[in-house]
Short mmCIF file of C-alpha atoms in Angstrom, two decimals:
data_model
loop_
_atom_site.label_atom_id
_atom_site.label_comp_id
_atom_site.label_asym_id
_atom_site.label_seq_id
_atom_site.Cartn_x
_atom_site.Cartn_y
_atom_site.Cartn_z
CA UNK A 1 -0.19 -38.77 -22.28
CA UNK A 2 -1.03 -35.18 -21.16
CA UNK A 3 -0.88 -32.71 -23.85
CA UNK A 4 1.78 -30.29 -22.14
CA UNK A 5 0.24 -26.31 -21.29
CA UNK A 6 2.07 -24.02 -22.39
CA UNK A 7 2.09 -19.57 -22.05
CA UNK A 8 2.76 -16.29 -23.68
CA UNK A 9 3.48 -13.17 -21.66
CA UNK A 10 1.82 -10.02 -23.60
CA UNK A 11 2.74 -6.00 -22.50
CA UNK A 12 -0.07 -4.75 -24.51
CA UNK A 13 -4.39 -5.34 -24.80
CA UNK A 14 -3.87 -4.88 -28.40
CA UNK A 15 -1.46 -8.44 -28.30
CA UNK A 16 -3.79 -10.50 -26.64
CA UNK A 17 -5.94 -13.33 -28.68
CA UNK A 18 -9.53 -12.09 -29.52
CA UNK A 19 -11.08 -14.88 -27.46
CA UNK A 20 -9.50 -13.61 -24.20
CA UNK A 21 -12.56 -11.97 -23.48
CA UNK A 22 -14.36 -15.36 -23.39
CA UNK A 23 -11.79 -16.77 -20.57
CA UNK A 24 -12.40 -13.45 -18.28
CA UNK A 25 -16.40 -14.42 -18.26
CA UNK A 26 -17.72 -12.02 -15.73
CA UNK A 27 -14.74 -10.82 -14.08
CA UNK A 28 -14.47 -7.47 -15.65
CA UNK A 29 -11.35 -6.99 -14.43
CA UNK A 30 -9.33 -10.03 -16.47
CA UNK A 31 -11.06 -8.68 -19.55
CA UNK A 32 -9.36 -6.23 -22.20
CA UNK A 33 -11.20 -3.15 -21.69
CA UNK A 34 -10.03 -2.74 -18.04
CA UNK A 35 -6.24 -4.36 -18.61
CA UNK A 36 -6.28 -1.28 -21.16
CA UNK A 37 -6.72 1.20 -18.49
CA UNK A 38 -3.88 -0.52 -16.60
CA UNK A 39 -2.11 0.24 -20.29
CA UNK A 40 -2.94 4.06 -20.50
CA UNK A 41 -3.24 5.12 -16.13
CA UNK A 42 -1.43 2.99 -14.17
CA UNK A 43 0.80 4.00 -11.09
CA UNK A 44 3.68 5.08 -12.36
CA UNK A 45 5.83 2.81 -10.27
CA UNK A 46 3.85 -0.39 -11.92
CA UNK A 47 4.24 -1.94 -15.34
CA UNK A 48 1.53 -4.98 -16.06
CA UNK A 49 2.23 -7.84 -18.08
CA UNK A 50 -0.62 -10.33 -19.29
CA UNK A 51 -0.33 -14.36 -19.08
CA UNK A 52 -2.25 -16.66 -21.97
CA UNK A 53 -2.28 -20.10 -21.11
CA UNK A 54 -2.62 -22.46 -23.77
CA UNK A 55 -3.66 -26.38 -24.78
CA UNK A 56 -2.56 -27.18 -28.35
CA UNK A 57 -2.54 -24.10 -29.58
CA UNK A 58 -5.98 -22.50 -28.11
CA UNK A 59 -6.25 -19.99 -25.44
CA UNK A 60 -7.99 -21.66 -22.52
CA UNK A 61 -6.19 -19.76 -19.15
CA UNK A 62 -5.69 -15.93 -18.52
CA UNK A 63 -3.66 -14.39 -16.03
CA UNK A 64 -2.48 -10.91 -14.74
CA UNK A 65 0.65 -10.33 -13.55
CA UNK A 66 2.65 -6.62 -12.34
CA UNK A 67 5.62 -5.43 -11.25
CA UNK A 68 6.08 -2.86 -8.93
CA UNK A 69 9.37 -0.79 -8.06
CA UNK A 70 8.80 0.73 -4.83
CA UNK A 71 12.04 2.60 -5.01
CA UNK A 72 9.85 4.89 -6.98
CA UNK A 73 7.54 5.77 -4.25
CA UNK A 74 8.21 9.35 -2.57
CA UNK A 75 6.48 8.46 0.66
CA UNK A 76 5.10 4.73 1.62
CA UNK A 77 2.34 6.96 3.54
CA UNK A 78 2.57 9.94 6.13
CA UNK A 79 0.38 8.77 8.78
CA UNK A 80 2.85 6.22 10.83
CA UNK A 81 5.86 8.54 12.38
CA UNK A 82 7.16 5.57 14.54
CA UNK A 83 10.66 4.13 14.53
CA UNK A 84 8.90 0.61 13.51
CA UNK A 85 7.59 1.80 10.42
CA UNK A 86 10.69 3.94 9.40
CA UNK A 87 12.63 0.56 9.91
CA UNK A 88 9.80 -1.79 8.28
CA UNK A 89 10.38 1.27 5.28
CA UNK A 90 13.87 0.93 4.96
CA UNK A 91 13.38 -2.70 5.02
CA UNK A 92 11.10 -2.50 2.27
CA UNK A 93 13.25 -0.32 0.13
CA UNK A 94 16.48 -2.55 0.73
CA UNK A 95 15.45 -6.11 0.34
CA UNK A 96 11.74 -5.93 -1.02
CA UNK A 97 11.34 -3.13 -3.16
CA UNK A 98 10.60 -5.04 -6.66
CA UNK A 99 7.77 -6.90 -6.36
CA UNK A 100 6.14 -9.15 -8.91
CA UNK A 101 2.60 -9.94 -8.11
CA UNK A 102 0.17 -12.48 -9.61
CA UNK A 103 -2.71 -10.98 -9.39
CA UNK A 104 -4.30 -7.27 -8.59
CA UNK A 105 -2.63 -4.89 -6.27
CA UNK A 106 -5.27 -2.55 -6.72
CA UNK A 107 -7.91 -4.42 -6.10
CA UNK A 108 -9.33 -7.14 -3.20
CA UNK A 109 -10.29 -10.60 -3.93
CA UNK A 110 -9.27 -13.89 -6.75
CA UNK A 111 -8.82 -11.50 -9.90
CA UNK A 112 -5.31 -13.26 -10.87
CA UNK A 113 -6.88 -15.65 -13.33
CA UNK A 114 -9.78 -17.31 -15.13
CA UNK A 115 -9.57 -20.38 -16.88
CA UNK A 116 -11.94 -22.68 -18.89
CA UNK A 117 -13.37 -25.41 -18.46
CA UNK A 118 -11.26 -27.60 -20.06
CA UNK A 119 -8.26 -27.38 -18.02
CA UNK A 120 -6.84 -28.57 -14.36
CA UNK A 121 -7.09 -25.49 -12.34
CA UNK A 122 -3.53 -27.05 -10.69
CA UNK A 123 -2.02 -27.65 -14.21
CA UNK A 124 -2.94 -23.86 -15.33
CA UNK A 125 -2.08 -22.43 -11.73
CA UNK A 126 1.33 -24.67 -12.55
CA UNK A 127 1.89 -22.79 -16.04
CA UNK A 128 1.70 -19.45 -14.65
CA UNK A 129 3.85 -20.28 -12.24
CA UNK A 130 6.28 -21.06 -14.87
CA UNK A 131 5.10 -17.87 -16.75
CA UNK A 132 6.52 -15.74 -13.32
CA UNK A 133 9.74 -17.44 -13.40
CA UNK A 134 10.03 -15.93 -17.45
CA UNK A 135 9.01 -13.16 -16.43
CA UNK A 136 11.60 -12.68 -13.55
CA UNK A 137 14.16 -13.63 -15.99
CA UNK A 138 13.03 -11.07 -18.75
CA UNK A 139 13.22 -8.29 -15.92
CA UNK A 140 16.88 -9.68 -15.04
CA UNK A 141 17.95 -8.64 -18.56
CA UNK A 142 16.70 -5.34 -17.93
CA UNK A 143 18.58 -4.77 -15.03
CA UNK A 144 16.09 -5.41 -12.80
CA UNK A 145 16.18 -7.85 -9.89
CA UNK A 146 12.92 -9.14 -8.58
CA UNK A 147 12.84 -9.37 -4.88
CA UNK A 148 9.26 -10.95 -4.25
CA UNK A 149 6.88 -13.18 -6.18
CA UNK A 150 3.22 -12.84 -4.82
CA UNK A 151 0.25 -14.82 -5.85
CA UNK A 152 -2.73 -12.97 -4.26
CA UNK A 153 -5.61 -12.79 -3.12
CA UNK A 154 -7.38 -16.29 -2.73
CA UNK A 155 -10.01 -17.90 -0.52
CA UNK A 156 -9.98 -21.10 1.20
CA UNK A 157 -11.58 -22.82 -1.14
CA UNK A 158 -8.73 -22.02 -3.44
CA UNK A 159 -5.52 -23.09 -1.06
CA UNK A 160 -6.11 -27.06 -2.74
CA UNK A 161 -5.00 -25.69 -5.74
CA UNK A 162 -1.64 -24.17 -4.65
CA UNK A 163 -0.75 -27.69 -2.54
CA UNK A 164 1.60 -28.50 -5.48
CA UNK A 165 5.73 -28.93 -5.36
CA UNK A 166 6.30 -25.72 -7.52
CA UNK A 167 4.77 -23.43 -3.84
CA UNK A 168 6.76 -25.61 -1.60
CA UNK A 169 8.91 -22.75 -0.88
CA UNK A 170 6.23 -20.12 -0.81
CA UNK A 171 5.65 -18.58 2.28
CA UNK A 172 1.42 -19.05 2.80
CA UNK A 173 0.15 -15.22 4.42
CA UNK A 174 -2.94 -14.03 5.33
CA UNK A 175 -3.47 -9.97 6.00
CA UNK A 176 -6.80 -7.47 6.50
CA UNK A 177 -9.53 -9.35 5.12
CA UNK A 178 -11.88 -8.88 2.10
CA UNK A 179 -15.13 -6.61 3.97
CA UNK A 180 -18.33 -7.71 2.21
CA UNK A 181 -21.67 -7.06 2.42
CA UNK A 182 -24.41 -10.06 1.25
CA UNK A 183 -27.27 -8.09 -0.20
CA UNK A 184 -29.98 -9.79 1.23
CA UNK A 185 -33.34 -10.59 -0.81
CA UNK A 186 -35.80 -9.33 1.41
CA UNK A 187 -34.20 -5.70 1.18
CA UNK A 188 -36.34 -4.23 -1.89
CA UNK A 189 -35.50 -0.86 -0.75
CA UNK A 190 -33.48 1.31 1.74
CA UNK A 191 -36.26 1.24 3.84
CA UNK A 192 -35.93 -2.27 4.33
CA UNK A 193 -32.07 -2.54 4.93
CA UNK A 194 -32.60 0.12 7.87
CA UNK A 195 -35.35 -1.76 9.31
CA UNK A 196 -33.13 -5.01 9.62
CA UNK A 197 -30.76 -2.96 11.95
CA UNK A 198 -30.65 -3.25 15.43
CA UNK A 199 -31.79 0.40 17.37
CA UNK A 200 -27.97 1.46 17.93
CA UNK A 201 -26.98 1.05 14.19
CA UNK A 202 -30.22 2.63 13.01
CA UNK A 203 -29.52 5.59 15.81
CA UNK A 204 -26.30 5.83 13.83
CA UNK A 205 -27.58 5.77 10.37
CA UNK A 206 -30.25 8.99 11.32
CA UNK A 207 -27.56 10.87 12.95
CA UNK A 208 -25.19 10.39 9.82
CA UNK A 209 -27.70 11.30 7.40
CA UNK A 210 -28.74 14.33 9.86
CA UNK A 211 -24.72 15.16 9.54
CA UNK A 212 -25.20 14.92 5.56
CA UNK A 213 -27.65 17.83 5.14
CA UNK A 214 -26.41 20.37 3.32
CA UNK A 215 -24.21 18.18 0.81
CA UNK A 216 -25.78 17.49 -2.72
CA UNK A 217 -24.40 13.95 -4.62
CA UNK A 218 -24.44 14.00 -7.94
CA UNK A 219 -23.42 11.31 -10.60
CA UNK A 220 -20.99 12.37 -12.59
CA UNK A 221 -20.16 11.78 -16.40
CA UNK A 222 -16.79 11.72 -18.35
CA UNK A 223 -16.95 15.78 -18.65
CA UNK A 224 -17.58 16.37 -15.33
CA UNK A 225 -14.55 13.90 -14.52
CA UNK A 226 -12.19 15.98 -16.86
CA UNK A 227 -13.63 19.00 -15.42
CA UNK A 228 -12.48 18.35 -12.24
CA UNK A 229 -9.71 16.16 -12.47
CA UNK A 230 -7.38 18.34 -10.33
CA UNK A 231 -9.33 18.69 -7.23
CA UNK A 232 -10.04 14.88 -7.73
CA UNK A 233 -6.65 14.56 -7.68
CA UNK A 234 -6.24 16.30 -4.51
CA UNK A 235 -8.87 15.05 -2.28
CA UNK A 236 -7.82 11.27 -3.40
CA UNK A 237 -3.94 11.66 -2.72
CA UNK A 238 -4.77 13.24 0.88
CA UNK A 239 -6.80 10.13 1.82
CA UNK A 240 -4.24 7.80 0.05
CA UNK A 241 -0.92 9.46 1.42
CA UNK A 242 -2.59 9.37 5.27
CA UNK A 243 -3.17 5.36 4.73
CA UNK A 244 -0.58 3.55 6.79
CA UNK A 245 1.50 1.90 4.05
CA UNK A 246 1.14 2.17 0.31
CA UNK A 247 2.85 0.63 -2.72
CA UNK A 248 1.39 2.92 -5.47
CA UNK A 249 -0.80 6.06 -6.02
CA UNK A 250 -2.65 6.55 -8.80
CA UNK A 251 -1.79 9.09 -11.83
CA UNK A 252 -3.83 12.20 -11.81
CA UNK A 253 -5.95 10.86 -14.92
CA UNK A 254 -6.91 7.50 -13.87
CA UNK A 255 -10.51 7.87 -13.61
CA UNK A 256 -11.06 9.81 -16.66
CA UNK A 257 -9.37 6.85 -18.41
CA UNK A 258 -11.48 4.39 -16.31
CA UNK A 259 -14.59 6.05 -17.70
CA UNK A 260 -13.58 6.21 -21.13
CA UNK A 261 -13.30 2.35 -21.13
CA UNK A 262 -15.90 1.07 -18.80
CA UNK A 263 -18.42 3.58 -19.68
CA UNK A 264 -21.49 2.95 -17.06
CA UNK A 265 -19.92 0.02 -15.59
CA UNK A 266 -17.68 2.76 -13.86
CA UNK A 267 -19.77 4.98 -11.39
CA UNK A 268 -18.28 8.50 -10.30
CA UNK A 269 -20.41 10.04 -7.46
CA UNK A 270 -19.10 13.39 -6.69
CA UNK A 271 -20.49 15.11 -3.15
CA UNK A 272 -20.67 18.91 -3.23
CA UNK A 273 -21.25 21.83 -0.61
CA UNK A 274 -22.61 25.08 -2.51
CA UNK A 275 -21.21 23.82 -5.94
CA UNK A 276 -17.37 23.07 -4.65
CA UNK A 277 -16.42 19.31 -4.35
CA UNK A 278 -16.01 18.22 -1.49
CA UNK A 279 -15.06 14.16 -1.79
CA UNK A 280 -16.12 11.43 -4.12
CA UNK A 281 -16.35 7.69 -4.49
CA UNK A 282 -16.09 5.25 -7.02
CA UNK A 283 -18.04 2.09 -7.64
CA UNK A 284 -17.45 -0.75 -10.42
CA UNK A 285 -20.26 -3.13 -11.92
CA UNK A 286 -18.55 -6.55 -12.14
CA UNK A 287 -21.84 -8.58 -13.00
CA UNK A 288 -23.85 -9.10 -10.19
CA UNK A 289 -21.37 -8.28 -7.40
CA UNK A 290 -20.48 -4.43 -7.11
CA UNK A 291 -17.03 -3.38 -6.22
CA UNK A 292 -16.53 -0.04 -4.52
CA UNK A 293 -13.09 1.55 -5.64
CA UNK A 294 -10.96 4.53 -4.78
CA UNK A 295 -12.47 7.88 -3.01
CA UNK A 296 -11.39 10.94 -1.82
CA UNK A 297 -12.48 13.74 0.59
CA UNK A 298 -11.59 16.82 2.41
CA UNK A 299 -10.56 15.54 5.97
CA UNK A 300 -12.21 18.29 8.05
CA UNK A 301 -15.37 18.01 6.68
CA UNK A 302 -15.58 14.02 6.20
CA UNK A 303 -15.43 13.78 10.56
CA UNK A 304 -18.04 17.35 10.43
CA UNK A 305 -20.57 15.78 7.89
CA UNK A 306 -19.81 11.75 8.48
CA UNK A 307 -18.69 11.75 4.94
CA UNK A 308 -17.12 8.51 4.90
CA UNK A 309 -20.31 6.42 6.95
CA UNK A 310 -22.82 8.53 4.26
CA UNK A 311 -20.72 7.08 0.91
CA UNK A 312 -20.91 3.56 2.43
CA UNK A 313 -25.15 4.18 2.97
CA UNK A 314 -25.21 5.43 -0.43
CA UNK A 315 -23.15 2.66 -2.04
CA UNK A 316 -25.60 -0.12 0.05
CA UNK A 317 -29.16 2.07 -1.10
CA UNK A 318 -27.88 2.13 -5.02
CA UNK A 319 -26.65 -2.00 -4.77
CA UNK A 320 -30.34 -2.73 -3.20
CA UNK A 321 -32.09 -0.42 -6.12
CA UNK A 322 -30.11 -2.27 -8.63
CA UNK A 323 -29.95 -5.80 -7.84
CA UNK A 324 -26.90 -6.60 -7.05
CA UNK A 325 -26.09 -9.93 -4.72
CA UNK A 326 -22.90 -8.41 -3.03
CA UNK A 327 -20.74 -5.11 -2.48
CA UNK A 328 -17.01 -5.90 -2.12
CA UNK A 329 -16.11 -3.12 0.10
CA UNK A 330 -12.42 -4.40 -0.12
CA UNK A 331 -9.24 -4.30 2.87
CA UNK A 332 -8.99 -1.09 5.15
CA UNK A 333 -11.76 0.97 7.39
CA UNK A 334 -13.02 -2.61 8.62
CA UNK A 335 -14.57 -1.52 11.51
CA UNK A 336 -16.83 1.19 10.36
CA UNK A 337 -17.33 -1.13 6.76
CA UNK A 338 -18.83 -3.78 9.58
CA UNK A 339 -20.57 -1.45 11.26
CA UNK A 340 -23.07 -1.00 8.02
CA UNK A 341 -23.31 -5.12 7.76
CA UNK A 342 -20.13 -6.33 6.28
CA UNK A 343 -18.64 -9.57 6.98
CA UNK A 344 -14.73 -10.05 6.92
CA UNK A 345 -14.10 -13.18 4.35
CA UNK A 346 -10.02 -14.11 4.86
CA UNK A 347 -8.10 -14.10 2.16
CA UNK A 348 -4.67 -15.42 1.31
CA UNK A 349 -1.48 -15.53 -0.23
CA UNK A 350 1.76 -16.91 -1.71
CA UNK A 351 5.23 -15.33 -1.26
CA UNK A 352 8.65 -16.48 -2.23
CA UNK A 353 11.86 -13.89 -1.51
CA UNK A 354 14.73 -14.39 -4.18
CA UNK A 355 16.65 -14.83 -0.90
CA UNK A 356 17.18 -18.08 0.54
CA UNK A 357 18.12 -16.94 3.72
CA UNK A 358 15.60 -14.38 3.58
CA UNK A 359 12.93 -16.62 2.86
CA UNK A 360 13.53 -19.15 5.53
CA UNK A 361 12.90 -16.92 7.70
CA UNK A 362 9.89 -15.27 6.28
CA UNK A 363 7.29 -16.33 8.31
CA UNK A 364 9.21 -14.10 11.47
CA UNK A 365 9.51 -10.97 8.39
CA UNK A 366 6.48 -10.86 7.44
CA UNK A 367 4.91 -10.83 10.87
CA UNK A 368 7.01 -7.67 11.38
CA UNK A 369 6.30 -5.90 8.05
CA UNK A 370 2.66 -6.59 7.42
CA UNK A 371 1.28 -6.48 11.55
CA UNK A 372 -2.09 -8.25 12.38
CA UNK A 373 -4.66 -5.76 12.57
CA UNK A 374 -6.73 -5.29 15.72
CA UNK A 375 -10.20 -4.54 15.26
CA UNK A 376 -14.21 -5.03 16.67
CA UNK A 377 -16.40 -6.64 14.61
CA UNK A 378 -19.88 -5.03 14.48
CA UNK A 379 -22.98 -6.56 13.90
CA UNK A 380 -25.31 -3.56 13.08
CA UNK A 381 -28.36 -6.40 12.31
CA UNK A 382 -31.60 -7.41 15.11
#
């Protein structure tokens, strides 16, 4: 007979078992150091709660869960004036604005769990199901009435685990997907990633480098950070509040915290024009796959100097120089991301409404409140 899995929901790092670590492996963002800066900076509309799954006692499955109140959200984003989007807003506020995600809103890709090796992905994927449904209930005594459950973002090769009874009234979605960029082996240097594109896309990386002149990049430490934390601020909530929809912004000292935990596993590249800072971007080292995170820059000079086009060159040069097999370059921007080599890889979710009704028909919602994205996929490469 099976030995039955059980969990433990923790709100704290300093709760979880000291082998948690272990579970998370490479993914550096299941591990404690970087649930700790979801502790001390996250959006303020977001409280995180973390999932151990256990066999007899010993911690063998992790698991990340949060909660987000979007009633707490001034503006969903200021760049969509349209009767649609007021509509899909009030929608949103009425009938889906607490939302319990399994899994990273923050982020792109599978970062909702790890698990060992000695466990049935489907059993553990089965326990934190179970470890939602607590979690909905502790919430309910707080006066707090979950609208959504989310399990995000998987890959095809994942969907086999969620064909189990307790998803059978999950809603299966797929949105923007995942833009990344294979690394190939042959590119030593720069030199050789601009020789493997096509005359167009090398045309395109002169003229944006041409653009850049003038701007100095600089790497910037945790002083630096703290130094300029409210112009950070600034450039990072213009580019965030003109995004079409958002369900969180980030608190003005979120990557001062990020650098105090990660150390040089966080990367903060600032770009200046005669000493004032201009924009920056943000890169994580998750073992041999880099993920690029949040930027920020001042609008009129990101379309004067290509600002945007010269932070994705940069990020490609420093993941050749370093080694690294992959960039995630994450949702949003996909055509210029594919423009410098990126492939779309489609990712997926799971989403139940507390609803019946609702969630019959949320195949025709969700259509309406999360529209397919048209786009042209480039292919910069000879």
């Amino acid at each position: 007979m099976k030995t039955p899995l059980t969990f433990e929901i923790y709100s704290t790092s300093k709760e979880l078992p000291p082998i948690w670590n272990k579970i998370a492996k490479e993914n550096i963002f299941l591990t404690s150091s970087y649930l700790e800066i979801l502790e001390k900076a996250a959006p303020k509309n977001m409280n995180c709660f973390f999932i151990g799954v256990f066999k007899n006692e010993t911690l063998i499955g992790i698991a990340l869960s949060q909660f987000l109140d979007l009633n707490k959200l001034e503006s969903f984003g200021e760049r969509d004036k349209c009767l649609k989007t007021m509509i899909r807003n009030f929608a949103f506020k009425k009938f889906s604005s607490h939302v319990l995600f399994i899994g990273n809103n923050m982020l792109t890709g599978q970062n909702a769990y790890a698990f060992s090796d000695d466990i049935d992905t489907g059993e553990g994927i089965k326990t934190i199901h179970q470890a939602a449904t607590s979690l909905i209930k502790i919430l309910k005594k707080e006066k707090i009435k979950v609208h959504l459950l989310t399990f995000k973002d998987f890959y095809q090769e994942d969907l086999k685990t969620f064909n189990l009874s307790d998803f059978n009234h999950f809603y299966q979605f797929s949105t923007q997907p995942n833009m990344v960029l294979q690394v190939t082996k042959n590119w030593k240097t720069e030199n050789d990633y601009i020789n493997s594109l096509s005359k167009k896309y090398r045309d395109q990386y002169k003229r944006a480098r041409k653009k850049a002149e003038g701007i100095e990049k600089r790497r910037m430490n945790l002083k630096d950070i703290i130094a300029n934390e409210d112009i950070i601020h600034e450039l990072y909530f213009h580019v965030a509040k003109n995004a079409p929809f958002n369900t969180f912004f980030l608190p003005k000292n979120h990557f001062r915290v990020f650098k105090e935990q990660l150390h040089d596993k966080f990367l903060f590249y600032g770009y200046f024009i005669n000493d004032k800072l201009i924009g920056f971007n943000t890169l994580i080292k998750n073992g041999k796959v880099l993920d690029t995170y949040f930027l920020g820059y001042d609008e009129a000079l990101q379309k004067e100097k290509m600002l945007y086009l010269n932070m994705l060159y940069d990020m490609i040069a420093y993941a050749i120089k370093k080694d690294f097999k992959e960039i995630v370059f994450a949702r949003t921007a996909l055509e210029i991301k594919s423009s410098v080599g990126a492939k779309p890889i489609e990712t997926f979710g799971f989403i139940e409404h507390s609803n019946a009704l609702i969630n019959s028909n949320m195949s025709k919602l969700f259509n309406y409140l999360e529209p397919k994205t048209i786009w042209n996929n480039r292919n910069p490469f000879k």
